[in-house]
Coordinates of C-alpha atoms in Angstrom, one line a residue:
X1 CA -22.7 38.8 -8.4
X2 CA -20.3 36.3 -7.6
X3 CA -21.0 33.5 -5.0
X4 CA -19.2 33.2 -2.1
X5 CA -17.9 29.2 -2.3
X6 CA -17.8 26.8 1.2
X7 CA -14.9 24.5 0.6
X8 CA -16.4 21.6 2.0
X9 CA -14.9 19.6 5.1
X10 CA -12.3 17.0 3.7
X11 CA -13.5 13.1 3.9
X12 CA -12.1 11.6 7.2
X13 CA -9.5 14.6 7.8
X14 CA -9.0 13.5 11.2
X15 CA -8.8 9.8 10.6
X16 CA -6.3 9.3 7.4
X17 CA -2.5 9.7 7.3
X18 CA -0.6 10.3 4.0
X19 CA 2.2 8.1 4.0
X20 CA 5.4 8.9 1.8
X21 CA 8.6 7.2 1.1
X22 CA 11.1 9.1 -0.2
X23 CA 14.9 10.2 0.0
X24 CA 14.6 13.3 -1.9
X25 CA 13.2 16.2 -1.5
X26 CA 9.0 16.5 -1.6
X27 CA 8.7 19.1 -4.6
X28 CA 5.9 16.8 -5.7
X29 CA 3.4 17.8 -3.1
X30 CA 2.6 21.0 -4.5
X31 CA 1.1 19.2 -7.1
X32 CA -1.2 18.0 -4.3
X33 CA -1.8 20.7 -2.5
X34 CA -5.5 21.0 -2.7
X35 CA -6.2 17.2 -2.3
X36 CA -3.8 16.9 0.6
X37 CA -2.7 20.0 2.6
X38 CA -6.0 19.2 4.7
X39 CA -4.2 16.0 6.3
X40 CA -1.1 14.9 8.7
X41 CA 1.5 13.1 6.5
X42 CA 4.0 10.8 7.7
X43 CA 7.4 11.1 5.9
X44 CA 9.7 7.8 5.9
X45 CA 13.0 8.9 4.8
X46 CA 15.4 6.5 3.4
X47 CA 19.0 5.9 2.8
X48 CA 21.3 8.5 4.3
X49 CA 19.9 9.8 7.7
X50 CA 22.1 12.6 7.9
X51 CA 20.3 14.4 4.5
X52 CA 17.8 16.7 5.2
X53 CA 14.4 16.1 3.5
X54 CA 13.0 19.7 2.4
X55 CA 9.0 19.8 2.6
X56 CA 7.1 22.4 1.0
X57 CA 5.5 25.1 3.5
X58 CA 1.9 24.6 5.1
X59 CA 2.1 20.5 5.1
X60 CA 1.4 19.1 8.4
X61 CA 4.3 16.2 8.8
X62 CA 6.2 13.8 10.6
X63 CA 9.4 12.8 9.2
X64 CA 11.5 10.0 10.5
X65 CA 14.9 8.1 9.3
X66 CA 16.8 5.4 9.9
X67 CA 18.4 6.7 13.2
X68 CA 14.6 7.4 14.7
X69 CA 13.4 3.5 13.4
X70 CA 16.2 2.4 15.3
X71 CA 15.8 4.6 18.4
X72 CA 11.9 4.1 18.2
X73 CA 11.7 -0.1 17.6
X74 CA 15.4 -1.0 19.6
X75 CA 16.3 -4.5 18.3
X76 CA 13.2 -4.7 16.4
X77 CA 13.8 -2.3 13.8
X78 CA 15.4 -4.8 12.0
X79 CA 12.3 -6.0 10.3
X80 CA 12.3 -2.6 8.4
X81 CA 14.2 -2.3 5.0
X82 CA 16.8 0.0 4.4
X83 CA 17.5 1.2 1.0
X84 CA 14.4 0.5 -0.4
X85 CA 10.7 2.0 -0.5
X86 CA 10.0 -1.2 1.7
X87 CA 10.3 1.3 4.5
X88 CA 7.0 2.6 4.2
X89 CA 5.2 0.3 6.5
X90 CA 7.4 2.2 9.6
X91 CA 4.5 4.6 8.8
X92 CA 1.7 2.5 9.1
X93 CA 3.0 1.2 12.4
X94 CA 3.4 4.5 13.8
X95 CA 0.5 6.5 12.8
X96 CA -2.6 6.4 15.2
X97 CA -5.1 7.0 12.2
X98 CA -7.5 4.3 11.2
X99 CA -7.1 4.7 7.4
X100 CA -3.8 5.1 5.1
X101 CA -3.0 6.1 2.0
X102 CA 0.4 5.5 0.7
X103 CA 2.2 7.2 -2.7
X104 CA 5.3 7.4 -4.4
X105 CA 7.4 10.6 -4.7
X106 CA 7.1 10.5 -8.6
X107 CA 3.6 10.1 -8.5
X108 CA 1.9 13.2 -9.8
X109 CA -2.0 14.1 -10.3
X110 CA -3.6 12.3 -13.2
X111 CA -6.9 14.0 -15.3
X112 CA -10.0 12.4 -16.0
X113 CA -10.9 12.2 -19.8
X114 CA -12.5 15.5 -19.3
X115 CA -9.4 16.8 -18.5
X116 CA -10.7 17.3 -14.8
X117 CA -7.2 16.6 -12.1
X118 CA -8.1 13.6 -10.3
X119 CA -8.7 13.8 -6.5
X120 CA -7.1 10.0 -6.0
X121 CA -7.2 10.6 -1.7
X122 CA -10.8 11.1 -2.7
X123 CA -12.0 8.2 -4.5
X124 CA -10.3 5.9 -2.2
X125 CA -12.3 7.0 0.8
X126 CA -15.0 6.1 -1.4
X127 CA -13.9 2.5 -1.8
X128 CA -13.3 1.9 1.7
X129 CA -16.7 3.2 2.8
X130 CA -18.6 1.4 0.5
X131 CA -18.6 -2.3 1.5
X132 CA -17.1 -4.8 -1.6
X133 CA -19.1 -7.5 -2.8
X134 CA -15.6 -10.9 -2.9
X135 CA -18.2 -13.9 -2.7
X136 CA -20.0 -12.8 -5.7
X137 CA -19.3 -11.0 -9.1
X138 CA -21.5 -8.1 -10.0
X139 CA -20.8 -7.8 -14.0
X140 CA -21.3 -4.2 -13.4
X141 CA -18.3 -3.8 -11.2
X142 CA -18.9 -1.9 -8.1
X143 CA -22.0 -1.6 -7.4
X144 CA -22.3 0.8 -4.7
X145 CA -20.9 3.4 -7.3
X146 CA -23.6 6.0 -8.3
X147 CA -25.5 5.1 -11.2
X148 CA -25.0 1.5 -10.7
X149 CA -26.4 -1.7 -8.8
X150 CA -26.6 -5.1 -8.3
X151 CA -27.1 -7.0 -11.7
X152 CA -29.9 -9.5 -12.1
X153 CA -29.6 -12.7 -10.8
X154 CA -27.4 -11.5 -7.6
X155 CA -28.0 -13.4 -4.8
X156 CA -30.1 -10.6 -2.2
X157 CA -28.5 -12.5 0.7
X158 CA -25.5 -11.3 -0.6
X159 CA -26.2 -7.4 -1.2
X160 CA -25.3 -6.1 2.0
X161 CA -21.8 -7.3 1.2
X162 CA -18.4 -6.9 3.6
X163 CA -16.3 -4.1 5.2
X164 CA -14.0 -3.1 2.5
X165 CA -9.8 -3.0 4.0
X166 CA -7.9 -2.1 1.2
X167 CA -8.0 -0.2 -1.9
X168 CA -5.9 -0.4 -4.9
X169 CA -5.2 1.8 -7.4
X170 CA -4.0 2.5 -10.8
X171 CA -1.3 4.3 -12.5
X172 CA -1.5 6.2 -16.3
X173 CA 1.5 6.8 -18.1
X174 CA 4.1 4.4 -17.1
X175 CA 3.0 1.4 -16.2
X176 CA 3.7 -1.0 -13.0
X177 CA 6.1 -3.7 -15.5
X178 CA 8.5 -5.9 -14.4
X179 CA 11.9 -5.8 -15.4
X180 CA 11.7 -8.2 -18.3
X181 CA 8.5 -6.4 -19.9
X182 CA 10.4 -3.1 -19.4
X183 CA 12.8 -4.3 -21.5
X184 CA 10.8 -6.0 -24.3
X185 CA 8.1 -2.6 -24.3
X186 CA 10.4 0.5 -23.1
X187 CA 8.0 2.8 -24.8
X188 CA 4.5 1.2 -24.0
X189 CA 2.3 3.7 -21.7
X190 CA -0.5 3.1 -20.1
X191 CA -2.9 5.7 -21.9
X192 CA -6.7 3.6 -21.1
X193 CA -8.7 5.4 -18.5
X194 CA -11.2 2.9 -17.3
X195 CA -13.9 4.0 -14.9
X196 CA -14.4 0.9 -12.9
X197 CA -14.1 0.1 -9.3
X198 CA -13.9 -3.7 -8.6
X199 CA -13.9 -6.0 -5.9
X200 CA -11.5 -8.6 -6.2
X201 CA -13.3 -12.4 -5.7
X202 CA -12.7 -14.6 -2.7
X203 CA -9.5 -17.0 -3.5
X204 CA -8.0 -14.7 -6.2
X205 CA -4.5 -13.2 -5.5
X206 CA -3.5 -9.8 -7.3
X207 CA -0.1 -8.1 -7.7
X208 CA -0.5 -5.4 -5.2
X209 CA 1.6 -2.1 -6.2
X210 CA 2.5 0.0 -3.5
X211 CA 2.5 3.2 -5.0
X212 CA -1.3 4.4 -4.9
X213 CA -2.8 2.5 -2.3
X214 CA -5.0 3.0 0.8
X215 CA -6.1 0.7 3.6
X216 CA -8.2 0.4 7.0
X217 CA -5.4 0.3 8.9
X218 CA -7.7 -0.7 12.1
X219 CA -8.8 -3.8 9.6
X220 CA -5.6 -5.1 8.2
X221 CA -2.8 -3.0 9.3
X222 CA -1.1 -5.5 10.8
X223 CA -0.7 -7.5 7.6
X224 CA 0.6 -4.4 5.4
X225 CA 4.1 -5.7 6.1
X226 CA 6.4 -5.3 3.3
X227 CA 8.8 -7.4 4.1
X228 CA 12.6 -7.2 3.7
X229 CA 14.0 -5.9 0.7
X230 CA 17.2 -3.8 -0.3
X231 CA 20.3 -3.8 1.7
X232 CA 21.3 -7.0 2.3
X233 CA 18.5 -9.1 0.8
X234 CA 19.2 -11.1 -2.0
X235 CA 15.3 -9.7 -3.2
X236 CA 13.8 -6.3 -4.2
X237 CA 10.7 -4.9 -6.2
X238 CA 8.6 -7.7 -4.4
X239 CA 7.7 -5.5 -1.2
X240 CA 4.5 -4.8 -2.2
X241 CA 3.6 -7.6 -3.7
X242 CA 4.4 -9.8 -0.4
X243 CA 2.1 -7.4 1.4
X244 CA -0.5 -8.3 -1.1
X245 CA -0.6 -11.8 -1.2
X246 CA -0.2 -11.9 2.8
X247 CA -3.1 -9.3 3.2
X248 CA -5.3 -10.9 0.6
X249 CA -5.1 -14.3 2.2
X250 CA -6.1 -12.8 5.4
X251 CA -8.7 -11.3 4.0
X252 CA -10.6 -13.9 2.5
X253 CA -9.8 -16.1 5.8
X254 CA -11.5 -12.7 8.0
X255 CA -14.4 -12.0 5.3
X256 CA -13.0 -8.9 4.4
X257 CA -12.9 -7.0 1.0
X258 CA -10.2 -5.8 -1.7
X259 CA -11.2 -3.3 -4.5
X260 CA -9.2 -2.6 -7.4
X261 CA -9.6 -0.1 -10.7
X262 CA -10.0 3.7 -9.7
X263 CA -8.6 6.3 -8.8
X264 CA -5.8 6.7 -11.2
X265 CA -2.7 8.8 -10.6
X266 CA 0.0 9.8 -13.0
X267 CA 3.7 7.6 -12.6
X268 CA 5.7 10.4 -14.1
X269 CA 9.2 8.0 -14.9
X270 CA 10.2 4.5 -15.8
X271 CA 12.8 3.0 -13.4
X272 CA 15.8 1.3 -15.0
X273 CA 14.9 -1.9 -16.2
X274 CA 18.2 -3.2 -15.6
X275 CA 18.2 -2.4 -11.9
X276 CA 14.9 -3.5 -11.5
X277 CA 15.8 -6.9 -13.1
X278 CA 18.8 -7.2 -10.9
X279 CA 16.8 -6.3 -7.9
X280 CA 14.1 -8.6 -9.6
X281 CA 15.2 -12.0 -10.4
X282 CA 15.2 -14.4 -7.8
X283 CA 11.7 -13.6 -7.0
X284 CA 10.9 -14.1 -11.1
X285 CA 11.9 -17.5 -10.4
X286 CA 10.7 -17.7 -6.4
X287 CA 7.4 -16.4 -7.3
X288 CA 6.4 -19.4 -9.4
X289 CA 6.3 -21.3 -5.8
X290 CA 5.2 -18.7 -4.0
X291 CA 1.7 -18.1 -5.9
X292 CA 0.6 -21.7 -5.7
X293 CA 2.2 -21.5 -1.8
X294 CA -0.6 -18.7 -0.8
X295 CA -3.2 -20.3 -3.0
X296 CA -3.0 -23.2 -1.0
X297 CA -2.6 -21.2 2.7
X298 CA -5.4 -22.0 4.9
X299 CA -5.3 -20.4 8.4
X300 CA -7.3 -22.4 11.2
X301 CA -10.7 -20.9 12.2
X302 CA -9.2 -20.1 15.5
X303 CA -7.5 -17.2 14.0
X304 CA -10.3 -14.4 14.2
X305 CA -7.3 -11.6 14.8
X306 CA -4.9 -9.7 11.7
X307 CA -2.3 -10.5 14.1
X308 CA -3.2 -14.2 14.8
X309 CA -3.3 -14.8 11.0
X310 CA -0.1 -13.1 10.3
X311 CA 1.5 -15.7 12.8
X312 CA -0.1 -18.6 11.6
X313 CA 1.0 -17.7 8.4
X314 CA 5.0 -16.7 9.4
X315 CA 5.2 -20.2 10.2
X316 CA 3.8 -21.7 6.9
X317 CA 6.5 -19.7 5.3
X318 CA 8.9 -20.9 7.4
X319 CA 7.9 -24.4 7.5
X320 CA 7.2 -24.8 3.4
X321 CA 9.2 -21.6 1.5
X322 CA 12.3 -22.3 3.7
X323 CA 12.9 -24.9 1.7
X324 CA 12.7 -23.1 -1.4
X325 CA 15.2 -20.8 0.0
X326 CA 16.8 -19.6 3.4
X327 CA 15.9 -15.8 2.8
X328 CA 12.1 -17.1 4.0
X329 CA 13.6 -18.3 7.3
X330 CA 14.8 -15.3 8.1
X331 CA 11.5 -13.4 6.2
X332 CA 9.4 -15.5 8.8
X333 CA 11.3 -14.2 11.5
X334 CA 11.0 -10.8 10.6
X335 CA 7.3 -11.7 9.8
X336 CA 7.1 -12.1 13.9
X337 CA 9.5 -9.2 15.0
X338 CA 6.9 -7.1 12.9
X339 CA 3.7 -8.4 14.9
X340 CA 5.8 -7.9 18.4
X341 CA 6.8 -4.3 17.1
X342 CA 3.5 -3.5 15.8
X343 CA 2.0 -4.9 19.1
X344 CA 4.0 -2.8 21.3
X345 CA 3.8 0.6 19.6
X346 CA 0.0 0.4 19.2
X347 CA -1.1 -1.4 22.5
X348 CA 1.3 1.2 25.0
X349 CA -0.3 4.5 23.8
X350 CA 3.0 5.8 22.6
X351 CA 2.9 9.1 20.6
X352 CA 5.2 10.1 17.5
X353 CA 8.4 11.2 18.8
X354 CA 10.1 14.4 17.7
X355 CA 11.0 15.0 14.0
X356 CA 14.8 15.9 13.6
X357 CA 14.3 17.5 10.1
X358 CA 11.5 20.3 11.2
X359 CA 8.8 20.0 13.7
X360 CA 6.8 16.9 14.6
X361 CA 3.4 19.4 13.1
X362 CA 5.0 22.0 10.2
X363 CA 2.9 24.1 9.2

């Protein structure tokens, strides 16, 4: 006799969007279909407004393009990128939920070394409802995992540890490269599954990808700005990592925690080096003062707010990157347009507006 089988409630159903950037259409989601049909997606179209996005059937979604950022933040929507994945963070403004989790169109479900698919959505509620441990290293990573704990020699005042606001994850197959690596190792894939959940220590920044990400969006949303990249910006490929270094200053300055290591999804195709180094360059070079510029950042102790900090820090980058380059003027602008947009949408009660691809709720 076969037993009847409860499919049990989905982890924070009502409190996590799914946001995708995309300007194709979604075929991939089928390949998710068990881990995410139970939640609300927010669809962030890019490029040409006027093509229609198909979705599969049964997803819950709100789509929006260019013409609803502009109808939907005025003058402000210039602080969101066009032509470039950048675009993404429209969602996390918009959405109502406290958590996100944000992946990439060619992202696809990776297996475990048992061959088991890999419920990513899962494993990153995990992470940000365990607490992380930045002030102190446990040598046995995470140790809120089962099967794990503190390590001798950790410091008990410590143990309780800090509310966890973002979690990063990893990619098998093709690997997160830079242009110039992408050149030098065009066959190298990522093929090491390693089952460790860290959290990253107090004062150490990390190249944040983008692509398999989640966050407490009621905890640091308001610093998961990517920036301005793609048309007309003299920068790409460097959304996610601005977002990073912001959010991990912040942080460290708030007491919060960053986890990196699992879950794994798989990146199904390389990008073309060559784009990506044209896209790339100046912030190859740029980078190499902005990594000792956010290891030096210290926000005043009268900032106890995301948004305070994220002001506080717009005018660091104006004041000291502007000189390395004009873009970070204007970035530091855009840095405050962001705030005032984020502010407004999120302070005024105001709902998503109607999808013009398919309903604001397909099901």
């Amino acid at each position: 006799m076969v037993e009847a089988t409860v499919s049990p409630t989905p982890l924070l159903k009502d409190e996590l969007d799914i946001v995708i950037p995309t300007i194709r259409n979604l075929d991939f989601l089928e390949m998710w279909r068990p881990f995410f049909q139970p939640y609300h997606l927010i669809i962030v179209q890019d490029g040409d407004p006027s093509k229609i996005i198909k979705v599969p059937e049964g997803f819950d979604y709100e789509l929006y393009n260019r013409n609803d950022i502009n109808r939907i933040l005025g003058p402000r929507a210039s602080c969101i990128s066009f032509k470039d994945s950048a675009c993404r963070c429209f969602g996390y403004m918009v959405s109502k939920k406290k958590y996100i989790y944000t992946i990439d169109d060619d992202c696809f479900v990776a297996k475990d070394p048992s061959g088991k698919d890999i419920n990513a959505l899962e494993q990153h509620i995990k992470n940000l409802l365990s607490p992380a441990t930045p002030f102190f290293f446990n040598t046995l990573y995470d140790p809120y995992r089962e099967g794990t704990d503190f390590v001798r020699g950790y410091p008990f005042s410590l143990r309780e540890g800090v509310p966890t606001a973002v979690s990063h994850g990893l990619w098998l197959n093709i690997p997160d490269y830079d242009a110039p690596t992408q050149l030098v190792k065009p066959l190298e894939r990522n093929n090491r599954y390693v089952d460790a959940v860290m959290s990253i220590p107090k004062g150490t920044l990390f190249p944040m990808c983008g692509m398999n990400l989640a966050f407490n969006r009621e905890l640091i949303g308001p610093a998961m700005y990517f920036g301005l990249m793609g048309d007309g910006q003299p920068i790409g490929r460097y959304d996610d990592m601005w977002a990073g270094w912001c959010t991990k200053v912040i942080c460290d300055h708030l007491g919060l925690g960053v986890k990196t290591g699992l879950p794994y999804i798989w990146h199904s195709k390389a990008s073309n080096p060559f784009v990506n180094l044209k896209k790339e360059y100046k912030g190859i070079y740029w980078q190499e003062e902005l990594i000792p510029f956010f290891q030096s950042v210290s926000i005043p102790k009268e900032c106890t707010t995301v948004q305070k900090c994220y002001i506080e820090l717009s005018k660091l980058v104006r004041a000291k990157l502007g000189k390395v380059d004009e873009y970070f003027i204007k970035l530091a602008d855009a840095m405050v347009t962001w705030i005032e947009a984020w502010d407004e949408l999120n302070s005024s009660g105001l709902k998503s507006k109607e999808v013009p691809n398919g309903p604001a709720s397909a099901k």
